[in-house]
């Protein structure tokens, strides 16, 4: 395959080994100018400090850093939470939700600098390549996309380090790296190492943000969340922005070992992978939202919200954020969330976040209706007619069978 | 409404206050012979000891007791577990799954004794009346159904006790009963009392089978489950029947506080209710089955299984067991379960049951495919073509937009 | 059951036999003032001429007539069309879509006149009672609802005519009426008579608006529709309002025998019924919308639109219009409709309306991409990678099986 | 990309220009022995006569012909019909259903002759490559797959003809071929030519099997079908095998212009294509099956069957036949079909096939229940209770809103 002609490429740069190699590799193989783009999605200062200098030292002609943290929580995570999405029943989509906003900001930089190509450092076996390139296709179909990991023949950390050394590009990366990790404000994921065999239990090295339940406090802690239209808006009585809410709940949850999952999941590209994910704050938020829904959604609405959750999880995981279908699913969940107002008390204890108290002005629950005894709204005799009609088809079918 | 003519009625009898009143009430109000039917679904010896004598003392001419425990777990619970059904995301359907088998056995007694009517002690506000009568409609559309709670004017325990006292029918029931409970081999449910306000947390009286996480052992316990075709077949290396598996895991789970939920749910009859449910063994089983599914189900199959779970939960909860639709959904999940073989280690600790190790001969996970580096099956360059086609519609749509 | 206390009731009045009886019956049985409410939804002048006088002659103290035709098409029918709803695969929901707007307007009259009750003339076996009362529950839960057909003991047309005659209330209704019909701007339905046996074919009396295909012109006619955001906005180049569009297409379709269906459907109240429906204009509109969707919706979006259609059909048929779930489903379809712009030529001939030409600025179809040969966007070699990943799980599973 | 080592390849051979080129091309480019495999799926004698000689003349060392017609209808088409699958609302999956059985028979020949590779003549832009290779992945993951159209640089019929002429391989193919067609016992598809613009109407050349409605008889014809467990088992009183049924109904339908569709559809590989499909017999069968379902499926079952139809259409279209998910969906529809017994009269006239009479011993329709007046099973007063409970959540929600 002959390479495309490229003059200026914007690469999603993390400061890690892979993307440090990508900068010189692009220059050498495409003869183009390389602009580094760094998205701050809450991966932590450790990765961000001095990153612009690093990018320049690796050969980038410029480096743009965009702080996307608040926008990510408000416009990507909060809408997804309203759908109740858990990928394959468990995964809170931490990596998935960050990719579209990064890709979008990267395209914006490309437009600003007049680039004709985009590059990323995702491998050819993962989901992220699809998420990036899916977003690029929707937002910038005219720009070329370069995925060095699918092109070059470097296949080990050692080769990457040698590549940099030969070019005198400084890099602090170590030769061995047991785990592959990805972090943002919402979560941290860990893959590889001992996790590569599903018959190995995760060990203490597999977990980064949260304490083991065994090491968590022996006293439970309670946190009160206010929810409006399906969004956490206050914690313990104090109004918070989405990003503040997440930071606060991350801290509380991590302390109690909340939000760990260990999952073997189906990647979009056809194979399975195993990961340990820590989402302490998100786990608390989901418990709060689902609890308010218990009060305010009627039976059929709750079922539809569950179906939307399954669909949204697939779409977000699969990198379909910028599609009409994803917008349609989000429009449906946004509509259902209009009634989801209330207050919830969550108990944090030894790895669990459990709602113990909940109330809502929109609650369809009523002590009066639910309990034994007469009330104004519900007449027990109504049930006889209800059941008769509800089971009429069964009755007729059975009567048919009896005739034979 | 004029009463139907009834000669002999079989009543689902529990030995409790309600059904003790129902026996004489039926005789007086319908002038019919009353046969008591007791289903042993694992509610416990306390309720069953001396129950035949009690039924006769209350006026029943005969009392049949059927041991349905093993059949219930094997033919009702195990098939439901394969669907992954959680009603409204949480509830493991403990009461719901017991009703169809009780109703079926009750109909069998009615056929045997030549009865022309069936009666139950469910109130007019709950789901169970629908489940019983839905089953009756499907299995015995020719038999009359009497639901005394929807007919009589007794509205308190005191009135019920007075009713028995006036007739010199002995009854050990107490005047006050704070909680309404239902137990079988699978679970125990608790409603009423402090739980009537959703803003009250459950207190220690609300829980019966399981210890508080705070009181659970400080040491985790591990249990190994073998799964074949979606069914737990061995525990810690020992082959077990479905019922034995449940008994064993109930004990293990209860000790560690596993399997509690506190939920506000939508009843089928239109209002919400709040309940605390304890399903220790079932919670462990579900974790095991879902964990093996993680290994063996492909992406689209896993998603369909999730959809089947939502549907099955609704059908079972709504008393639709004996319908063609329920059979169809179960046929689909039974089919998917054919590959669900494997072994799982579950960690029990402070209220949680979490799979830490899992393996399967049918596993679609492979270290070789998932990890970095080349392999025989997966060529990273394939991904470029995949993504291009996968996002083609997005690309074309964006190109259209750019033309405008 | 003791009757509720009612002072002033607004009854949905059609001028037919049933509702003519209801007015005096309400006065006599509830001792209340009766206000007649007539909804003009396009049922035709024959039913509307002199209706106010008739209502007064029957004993109503006032009669309100509301012209709902334009609003019905714009706000109830057009949104439903975007979902692609066909109830049970066929029925275009003609009666169902009219009920919520009638009920809403009736409630508005009740508020205006200070009524404390609402009444309708629907029988106890049909869907319409549920649709009216479902809307009343959502819009006016404080008002009493009276359904005379479920209360009184009149069971034949003869008894109804006698009832009026005894009170000297004039009525032009005939003693026998073979078919039960319901018409509005969208459709006319016919039930009863020869249709009561499903083994009888409909005869010519069963069809009212449309000609038999055999009698339709031997020359096809072509009509061109413009669609914007999922709505028909112009016909043969002339801009039209939704209501105008419907009138025009009804005429064109009826002339060619378009839009007949003969269906046995599941009523919401548990039994089946058989009806012949004529929806000439609607059938043409649906063909036009679906044809534009063929051009603009991607694969996954089209599938979701099909699922939304099934859900919306159930909700609308079941009288769930004024529910959060219905709003959510409509929000999703409204979102998907944003791209549904285009132009379609429909051929009308002998009972069929078939799109023969279609185009759209948003079309994802491209001659260049679809046909044999190379193009810029699609490289055939991409397909190899796509297929490899797309079928990877199958491959791994088969490799597992081969190992055993 | 270096070519794989192949010794003996079995190629799916049609006798057409493409596959005639493929035989020598494989020999020259892979240095391997080539075995031709011809699947008789009802494409017609014209294509099959002398095909073995043609294959040998093209360089194949052997040619196997398998008559798959009866099996295809019985084991691939009939199960799919039970699901009610229409791809994107219209397409009866004619090409899709033939591919898995061809691939399976091709694999069987490969096993028999000890081949190490499989080849097909599908282009790199279509669905069939995915269907073939998806089946190969599931049935023979150990065999290499060669897709010459994705490898070679022949891009026109002229080049293909030259290729054969240079090698003195006789070929009767013409230089120009306007339409691309695929036929089997179930359908014939036509793409290309005038159809490449969606703004062109199909002309008479686009249709092969069926007459124009305008040319169809002016007299309607009626055909009576008996259905058992969701399968057509007799026509006009005569028992027929599935294949016989199809042949007979094809003839009847074609004569009346039944079963034409003109669709722009989403291919699996991301772009849209436009095709005209003729499925005369299949269209009649679908009308018959759906009509019996109208009688026997209850409301919720009918809805689930519709959902299964959408899913099955996607799976079959997408080449997912040999997957656990497809088996699961088919198990569900097979289960629902157990009650689908009955008799239907279909009217064929001017392009339409419409059921006019239908009956079933399992019919849930009953004149007695559906019509006005009292009956034993349905008491109109039941409806009051039903509605009250059915709309209870709406009522409570509205009462909440009124409180604010």
PDB file of N, CA and C in Angstrom, chain A residues 296 298-299 307 339 341 361-366 369 376-379 381-390 392-393 395-397 399-400 403-404, chain D residues 296 298-299 307 339 341 361-366 369 376-379 381-390 392-393 395-397 399-400 403-404:
ATOM      1  N   UNK A 296     -39.623   7.102  40.484  1.00  0.00           N
ATOM      2  CA  UNK A 296     -40.387   7.954  39.566  1.00  0.00           C
ATOM      3  C   UNK A 296     -40.771   7.314  38.226  1.00  0.00           C
ATOM      4  N   UNK A 298     -42.493   4.691  35.825  1.00  0.00           N
ATOM      5  CA  UNK A 298     -43.495   3.630  35.839  1.00  0.00           C
ATOM      6  C   UNK A 298     -42.903   2.361  35.215  1.00  0.00           C
ATOM      7  N   UNK A 299     -43.661   1.282  35.293  1.00  0.00           N
ATOM      8  CA  UNK A 299     -43.157  -0.050  34.910  1.00  0.00           C
ATOM      9  C   UNK A 299     -42.635  -0.086  33.464  1.00  0.00           C
ATOM     10  N   UNK A 307     -33.683  -1.008  28.372  1.00  0.00           N
ATOM     11  CA  UNK A 307     -33.338  -1.314  26.980  1.00  0.00           C
ATOM     12  C   UNK A 307     -32.436  -0.220  26.395  1.00  0.00           C
ATOM     13  N   UNK A 339     -38.306  13.552  34.711  1.00  0.00           N
ATOM     14  CA  UNK A 339     -38.962  13.351  36.014  1.00  0.00           C
ATOM     15  C   UNK A 339     -38.004  12.892  37.110  1.00  0.00           C
ATOM     16  N   UNK A 341     -36.043  13.400  39.554  1.00  0.00           N
ATOM     17  CA  UNK A 341     -35.629  14.326  40.617  1.00  0.00           C
ATOM     18  C   UNK A 341     -35.770  13.613  41.953  1.00  0.00           C
ATOM     19  N   UNK A 361     -40.249  14.242  44.978  1.00  0.00           N
ATOM     20  CA  UNK A 361     -41.571  14.848  44.796  1.00  0.00           C
ATOM     21  C   UNK A 361     -42.337  14.192  43.665  1.00  0.00           C
ATOM     22  N   UNK A 362     -41.615  13.529  42.789  1.00  0.00           N
ATOM     23  CA  UNK A 362     -42.265  12.850  41.664  1.00  0.00           C
ATOM     24  C   UNK A 362     -42.519  11.380  41.940  1.00  0.00           C
ATOM     25  N   UNK A 363     -42.325  10.989  43.175  1.00  0.00           N
ATOM     26  CA  UNK A 363     -42.432   9.568  43.487  1.00  0.00           C
ATOM     27  C   UNK A 363     -43.820   9.031  43.176  1.00  0.00           C
ATOM     28  N   UNK A 364     -43.839   7.914  42.472  1.00  0.00           N
ATOM     29  CA  UNK A 364     -45.109   7.221  42.226  1.00  0.00           C
ATOM     30  C   UNK A 364     -45.406   6.244  43.364  1.00  0.00           C
ATOM     31  N   UNK A 365     -44.467   6.122  44.284  1.00  0.00           N
ATOM     32  CA  UNK A 365     -44.706   5.291  45.465  1.00  0.00           C
ATOM     33  C   UNK A 365     -45.530   6.066  46.462  1.00  0.00           C
ATOM     34  N   UNK A 366     -46.450   5.377  47.078  1.00  0.00           N
ATOM     35  CA  UNK A 366     -47.262   6.013  48.104  1.00  0.00           C
ATOM     36  C   UNK A 366     -47.560   4.973  49.159  1.00  0.00           C
ATOM     37  N   UNK A 369     -51.184   3.838  48.991  1.00  0.00           N
ATOM     38  CA  UNK A 369     -51.634   2.906  47.946  1.00  0.00           C
ATOM     39  C   UNK A 369     -51.061   1.512  48.151  1.00  0.00           C
ATOM     40  N   UNK A 376     -58.368   5.747  48.605  1.00  0.00           N
ATOM     41  CA  UNK A 376     -59.222   6.471  47.662  1.00  0.00           C
ATOM     42  C   UNK A 376     -58.945   6.093  46.210  1.00  0.00           C
ATOM     43  N   UNK A 377     -57.677   5.816  45.941  1.00  0.00           N
ATOM     44  CA  UNK A 377     -57.281   5.655  44.549  1.00  0.00           C
ATOM     45  C   UNK A 377     -57.449   4.226  44.058  1.00  0.00           C
ATOM     46  N   UNK A 378     -57.181   3.291  44.935  1.00  0.00           N
ATOM     47  CA  UNK A 378     -57.136   1.891  44.515  1.00  0.00           C
ATOM     48  C   UNK A 378     -58.221   1.098  45.223  1.00  0.00           C
ATOM     49  N   UNK A 379     -59.106   0.546  44.471  1.00  0.00           N
ATOM     50  CA  UNK A 379     -60.174  -0.281  45.009  1.00  0.00           C
ATOM     51  C   UNK A 379     -59.818  -1.728  44.687  1.00  0.00           C
ATOM     52  N   UNK A 381     -61.354  -4.312  44.483  1.00  0.00           N
ATOM     53  CA  UNK A 381     -62.224  -5.054  43.575  1.00  0.00           C
ATOM     54  C   UNK A 381     -61.849  -4.815  42.114  1.00  0.00           C
ATOM     55  N   UNK A 382     -61.144  -3.717  41.859  1.00  0.00           N
ATOM     56  CA  UNK A 382     -60.691  -3.483  40.492  1.00  0.00           C
ATOM     57  C   UNK A 382     -59.803  -4.611  39.988  1.00  0.00           C
ATOM     58  N   UNK A 383     -59.072  -5.218  40.930  1.00  0.00           N
ATOM     59  CA  UNK A 383     -58.097  -6.215  40.525  1.00  0.00           C
ATOM     60  C   UNK A 383     -58.752  -7.405  39.838  1.00  0.00           C
ATOM     61  N   UNK A 384     -59.947  -7.779  40.276  1.00  0.00           N
ATOM     62  CA  UNK A 384     -60.623  -8.921  39.662  1.00  0.00           C
ATOM     63  C   UNK A 384     -60.813  -8.718  38.173  1.00  0.00           C
ATOM     64  N   UNK A 385     -61.288  -7.540  37.806  1.00  0.00           N
ATOM     65  CA  UNK A 385     -61.488  -7.246  36.390  1.00  0.00           C
ATOM     66  C   UNK A 385     -60.169  -7.186  35.651  1.00  0.00           C
ATOM     67  N   UNK A 386     -59.197  -6.561  36.292  1.00  0.00           N
ATOM     68  CA  UNK A 386     -57.880  -6.460  35.666  1.00  0.00           C
ATOM     69  C   UNK A 386     -57.345  -7.842  35.307  1.00  0.00           C
ATOM     70  N   UNK A 387     -57.370  -8.715  36.276  1.00  0.00           N
ATOM     71  CA  UNK A 387     -56.791 -10.049  36.067  1.00  0.00           C
ATOM     72  C   UNK A 387     -57.551 -10.801  34.992  1.00  0.00           C
ATOM     73  N   UNK A 388     -58.850 -10.666  35.035  1.00  0.00           N
ATOM     74  CA  UNK A 388     -59.670 -11.386  34.061  1.00  0.00           C
ATOM     75  C   UNK A 388     -59.266 -11.008  32.628  1.00  0.00           C
ATOM     76  N   UNK A 389     -59.126  -9.718  32.387  1.00  0.00           N
ATOM     77  CA  UNK A 389     -58.753  -9.277  31.043  1.00  0.00           C
ATOM     78  C   UNK A 389     -57.291  -9.570  30.760  1.00  0.00           C
ATOM     79  N   UNK A 390     -56.478  -9.386  31.789  1.00  0.00           N
ATOM     80  CA  UNK A 390     -55.047  -9.580  31.619  1.00  0.00           C
ATOM     81  C   UNK A 390     -54.739 -11.018  31.209  1.00  0.00           C
ATOM     82  N   UNK A 392     -56.981 -13.089  29.731  1.00  0.00           N
ATOM     83  CA  UNK A 392     -58.042 -13.581  28.848  1.00  0.00           C
ATOM     84  C   UNK A 392     -57.498 -14.438  27.707  1.00  0.00           C
ATOM     85  N   UNK A 393     -56.396 -14.021  27.113  1.00  0.00           N
ATOM     86  CA  UNK A 393     -55.838 -14.793  26.002  1.00  0.00           C
ATOM     87  C   UNK A 393     -55.409 -16.177  26.477  1.00  0.00           C
ATOM     88  N   UNK A 395     -56.737 -17.813  28.897  1.00  0.00           N
ATOM     89  CA  UNK A 395     -57.977 -18.555  29.147  1.00  0.00           C
ATOM     90  C   UNK A 395     -58.556 -19.102  27.841  1.00  0.00           C
ATOM     91  N   UNK A 396     -58.618 -18.257  26.838  1.00  0.00           N
ATOM     92  CA  UNK A 396     -59.194 -18.706  25.571  1.00  0.00           C
ATOM     93  C   UNK A 396     -58.339 -19.820  24.965  1.00  0.00           C
ATOM     94  N   UNK A 397     -57.025 -19.636  25.046  1.00  0.00           N
ATOM     95  CA  UNK A 397     -56.124 -20.666  24.510  1.00  0.00           C
ATOM     96  C   UNK A 397     -56.328 -21.998  25.220  1.00  0.00           C
ATOM     97  N   UNK A 399     -58.991 -22.958  26.747  1.00  0.00           N
ATOM     98  CA  UNK A 399     -60.302 -23.488  26.383  1.00  0.00           C
ATOM     99  C   UNK A 399     -60.258 -24.160  25.006  1.00  0.00           C
ATOM    100  N   UNK A 400     -59.490 -23.586  24.095  1.00  0.00           N
ATOM    101  CA  UNK A 400     -59.285 -24.221  22.791  1.00  0.00           C
ATOM    102  C   UNK A 400     -58.658 -25.597  22.960  1.00  0.00           C
ATOM    103  N   UNK A 403     -60.889 -28.301  24.059  1.00  0.00           N
ATOM    104  CA  UNK A 403     -61.863 -28.757  23.059  1.00  0.00           C
ATOM    105  C   UNK A 403     -61.326 -29.906  22.220  1.00  0.00           C
ATOM    106  N   UNK A 404     -59.983 -29.978  22.122  1.00  0.00           N
ATOM    107  CA  UNK A 404     -59.409 -30.955  21.198  1.00  0.00           C
ATOM    108  C   UNK A 404     -59.449 -32.372  21.746  1.00  0.00           C
TER     109      UNK A 404
ATOM    110  N   UNK D 296     -53.765 -16.674  16.030  1.00  0.00           N
ATOM    111  CA  UNK D 296     -53.342 -17.526  17.150  1.00  0.00           C
ATOM    112  C   UNK D 296     -52.368 -16.893  18.133  1.00  0.00           C
ATOM    113  N   UNK D 298     -51.151 -14.276  20.845  1.00  0.00           N
ATOM    114  CA  UNK D 298     -51.663 -13.219  21.716  1.00  0.00           C
ATOM    115  C   UNK D 298     -50.840 -11.948  21.517  1.00  0.00           C
ATOM    116  N   UNK D 299     -51.275 -10.860  22.110  1.00  0.00           N
ATOM    117  CA  UNK D 299     -50.702  -9.533  21.872  1.00  0.00           C
ATOM    118  C   UNK D 299     -49.191  -9.495  22.139  1.00  0.00           C
ATOM    119  N   UNK D 307     -40.341  -8.485  16.883  1.00  0.00           N
ATOM    120  CA  UNK D 307     -38.958  -8.182  17.267  1.00  0.00           C
ATOM    121  C   UNK D 307     -38.004  -9.264  16.766  1.00  0.00           C
ATOM    122  N   UNK D 339     -48.061 -23.103  17.729  1.00  0.00           N
ATOM    123  CA  UNK D 339     -49.521 -22.908  17.660  1.00  0.00           C
ATOM    124  C   UNK D 339     -49.995 -22.443  16.291  1.00  0.00           C
ATOM    125  N   UNK D 341     -51.143 -22.962  13.375  1.00  0.00           N
ATOM    126  CA  UNK D 341     -51.857 -23.884  12.482  1.00  0.00           C
ATOM    127  C   UNK D 341     -53.096 -23.176  11.950  1.00  0.00           C
ATOM    128  N   UNK D 361     -57.943 -23.834  14.336  1.00  0.00           N
ATOM    129  CA  UNK D 361     -58.434 -24.459  15.571  1.00  0.00           C
ATOM    130  C   UNK D 361     -57.826 -23.801  16.796  1.00  0.00           C
ATOM    131  N   UNK D 362     -56.708 -23.140  16.616  1.00  0.00           N
ATOM    132  CA  UNK D 362     -56.056 -22.460  17.741  1.00  0.00           C
ATOM    133  C   UNK D 362     -56.433 -20.990  17.823  1.00  0.00           C
ATOM    134  N   UNK D 363     -57.411 -20.598  17.037  1.00  0.00           N
ATOM    135  CA  UNK D 363     -57.745 -19.175  16.983  1.00  0.00           C
ATOM    136  C   UNK D 363     -58.164 -18.636  18.352  1.00  0.00           C
ATOM    137  N   UNK D 364     -57.570 -17.524  18.715  1.00  0.00           N
ATOM    138  CA  UNK D 364     -57.990 -16.836  19.941  1.00  0.00           C
ATOM    139  C   UNK D 364     -59.132 -15.867  19.643  1.00  0.00           C
ATOM    140  N   UNK D 365     -59.473 -15.741  18.362  1.00  0.00           N
ATOM    141  CA  UNK D 365     -60.609 -14.910  17.996  1.00  0.00           C
ATOM    142  C   UNK D 365     -61.889 -15.706  18.210  1.00  0.00           C
ATOM    143  N   UNK D 366     -62.866 -15.032  18.707  1.00  0.00           N
ATOM    144  CA  UNK D 366     -64.156 -15.675  18.908  1.00  0.00           C
ATOM    145  C   UNK D 366     -65.234 -14.639  18.650  1.00  0.00           C
ATOM    146  N   UNK D 369     -66.880 -13.522  21.873  1.00  0.00           N
ATOM    147  CA  UNK D 369     -66.196 -12.598  22.779  1.00  0.00           C
ATOM    148  C   UNK D 369     -66.099 -11.195  22.190  1.00  0.00           C
ATOM    149  N   UNK D 376     -70.083 -15.511  28.267  1.00  0.00           N
ATOM    150  CA  UNK D 376     -69.676 -16.226  29.479  1.00  0.00           C
ATOM    151  C   UNK D 376     -68.286 -15.820  29.960  1.00  0.00           C
ATOM    152  N   UNK D 377     -67.430 -15.546  29.004  1.00  0.00           N
ATOM    153  CA  UNK D 377     -66.025 -15.396  29.348  1.00  0.00           C
ATOM    154  C   UNK D 377     -65.683 -13.957  29.727  1.00  0.00           C
ATOM    155  N   UNK D 378     -66.340 -13.023  29.078  1.00  0.00           N
ATOM    156  CA  UNK D 378     -65.951 -11.628  29.253  1.00  0.00           C
ATOM    157  C   UNK D 378     -67.099 -10.837  29.839  1.00  0.00           C
ATOM    158  N   UNK D 379     -66.881 -10.280  30.985  1.00  0.00           N
ATOM    159  CA  UNK D 379     -67.886  -9.472  31.647  1.00  0.00           C
ATOM    160  C   UNK D 379     -67.446  -8.018  31.490  1.00  0.00           C
ATOM    161  N   UNK D 381     -68.036  -5.433  32.952  1.00  0.00           N
ATOM    162  CA  UNK D 381     -67.682  -4.683  34.160  1.00  0.00           C
ATOM    163  C   UNK D 381     -66.222  -4.922  34.546  1.00  0.00           C
ATOM    164  N   UNK D 382     -65.657  -6.019  34.054  1.00  0.00           N
ATOM    165  CA  UNK D 382     -64.236  -6.246  34.332  1.00  0.00           C
ATOM    166  C   UNK D 382     -63.368  -5.101  33.813  1.00  0.00           C
ATOM    167  N   UNK D 383     -63.829  -4.505  32.724  1.00  0.00           N
ATOM    168  CA  UNK D 383     -62.999  -3.494  32.079  1.00  0.00           C
ATOM    169  C   UNK D 383     -62.739  -2.303  32.992  1.00  0.00           C
ATOM    170  N   UNK D 384     -63.709  -1.959  33.809  1.00  0.00           N
ATOM    171  CA  UNK D 384     -63.520  -0.813  34.706  1.00  0.00           C
ATOM    172  C   UNK D 384     -62.318  -1.008  35.611  1.00  0.00           C
ATOM    173  N   UNK D 385     -62.226  -2.187  36.205  1.00  0.00           N
ATOM    174  CA  UNK D 385     -61.099  -2.471  37.075  1.00  0.00           C
ATOM    175  C   UNK D 385     -59.796  -2.511  36.292  1.00  0.00           C
ATOM    176  N   UNK D 386     -59.872  -3.150  35.143  1.00  0.00           N
ATOM    177  CA  UNK D 386     -58.675  -3.239  34.308  1.00  0.00           C
ATOM    178  C   UNK D 386     -58.108  -1.850  34.022  1.00  0.00           C
ATOM    179  N   UNK D 387     -58.967  -0.969  33.566  1.00  0.00           N
ATOM    180  CA  UNK D 387     -58.510   0.365  33.172  1.00  0.00           C
ATOM    181  C   UNK D 387     -57.952   1.126  34.368  1.00  0.00           C
ATOM    182  N   UNK D 388     -58.632   0.966  35.479  1.00  0.00           N
ATOM    183  CA  UNK D 388     -58.194   1.695  36.671  1.00  0.00           C
ATOM    184  C   UNK D 388     -56.749   1.317  37.040  1.00  0.00           C
ATOM    185  N   UNK D 389     -56.473   0.046  37.009  1.00  0.00           N
ATOM    186  CA  UNK D 389     -55.122  -0.399  37.366  1.00  0.00           C
ATOM    187  C   UNK D 389     -54.141  -0.095  36.234  1.00  0.00           C
ATOM    188  N   UNK D 390     -54.626  -0.286  35.030  1.00  0.00           N
ATOM    189  CA  UNK D 390     -53.770  -0.072  33.863  1.00  0.00           C
ATOM    190  C   UNK D 390     -53.272   1.363  33.797  1.00  0.00           C
ATOM    191  N   UNK D 392     -53.096   3.410  36.478  1.00  0.00           N
ATOM    192  CA  UNK D 392     -52.861   3.911  37.840  1.00  0.00           C
ATOM    193  C   UNK D 392     -51.605   4.777  37.933  1.00  0.00           C
ATOM    194  N   UNK D 393     -50.539   4.357  37.283  1.00  0.00           N
ATOM    195  CA  UNK D 393     -49.306   5.142  37.359  1.00  0.00           C
ATOM    196  C   UNK D 393     -49.518   6.532  36.757  1.00  0.00           C
ATOM    197  N   UNK D 395     -52.290   8.176  36.713  1.00  0.00           N
ATOM    198  CA  UNK D 395     -53.125   8.892  37.673  1.00  0.00           C
ATOM    199  C   UNK D 395     -52.280   9.453  38.826  1.00  0.00           C
ATOM    200  N   UNK D 396     -51.434   8.595  39.364  1.00  0.00           N
ATOM    201  CA  UNK D 396     -50.613   9.042  40.497  1.00  0.00           C
ATOM    202  C   UNK D 396     -49.670  10.160  40.049  1.00  0.00           C
ATOM    203  N   UNK D 397     -49.094   9.982  38.871  1.00  0.00           N
ATOM    204  CA  UNK D 397     -48.182  11.013  38.359  1.00  0.00           C
ATOM    205  C   UNK D 397     -48.917  12.345  38.192  1.00  0.00           C
ATOM    206  N   UNK D 399     -51.562  13.289  39.761  1.00  0.00           N
ATOM    207  CA  UNK D 399     -51.894  13.820  41.084  1.00  0.00           C
ATOM    208  C   UNK D 399     -50.675  14.494  41.710  1.00  0.00           C
ATOM    209  N   UNK D 400     -49.509  13.900  41.509  1.00  0.00           N
ATOM    210  CA  UNK D 400     -48.275  14.556  41.977  1.00  0.00           C
ATOM    211  C   UNK D 400     -48.123  15.933  41.345  1.00  0.00           C
ATOM    212  N   UNK D 403     -50.202  18.624  42.764  1.00  0.00           N
ATOM    213  CA  UNK D 403     -49.796  19.074  44.101  1.00  0.00           C
ATOM    214  C   UNK D 403     -48.813  20.228  44.042  1.00  0.00           C
ATOM    215  N   UNK D 404     -48.077  20.326  42.932  1.00  0.00           N
ATOM    216  CA  UNK D 404     -46.988  21.311  42.884  1.00  0.00           C
ATOM    217  C   UNK D 404     -47.490  22.731  42.649  1.00  0.00           C
TER     218      UNK D 404
END
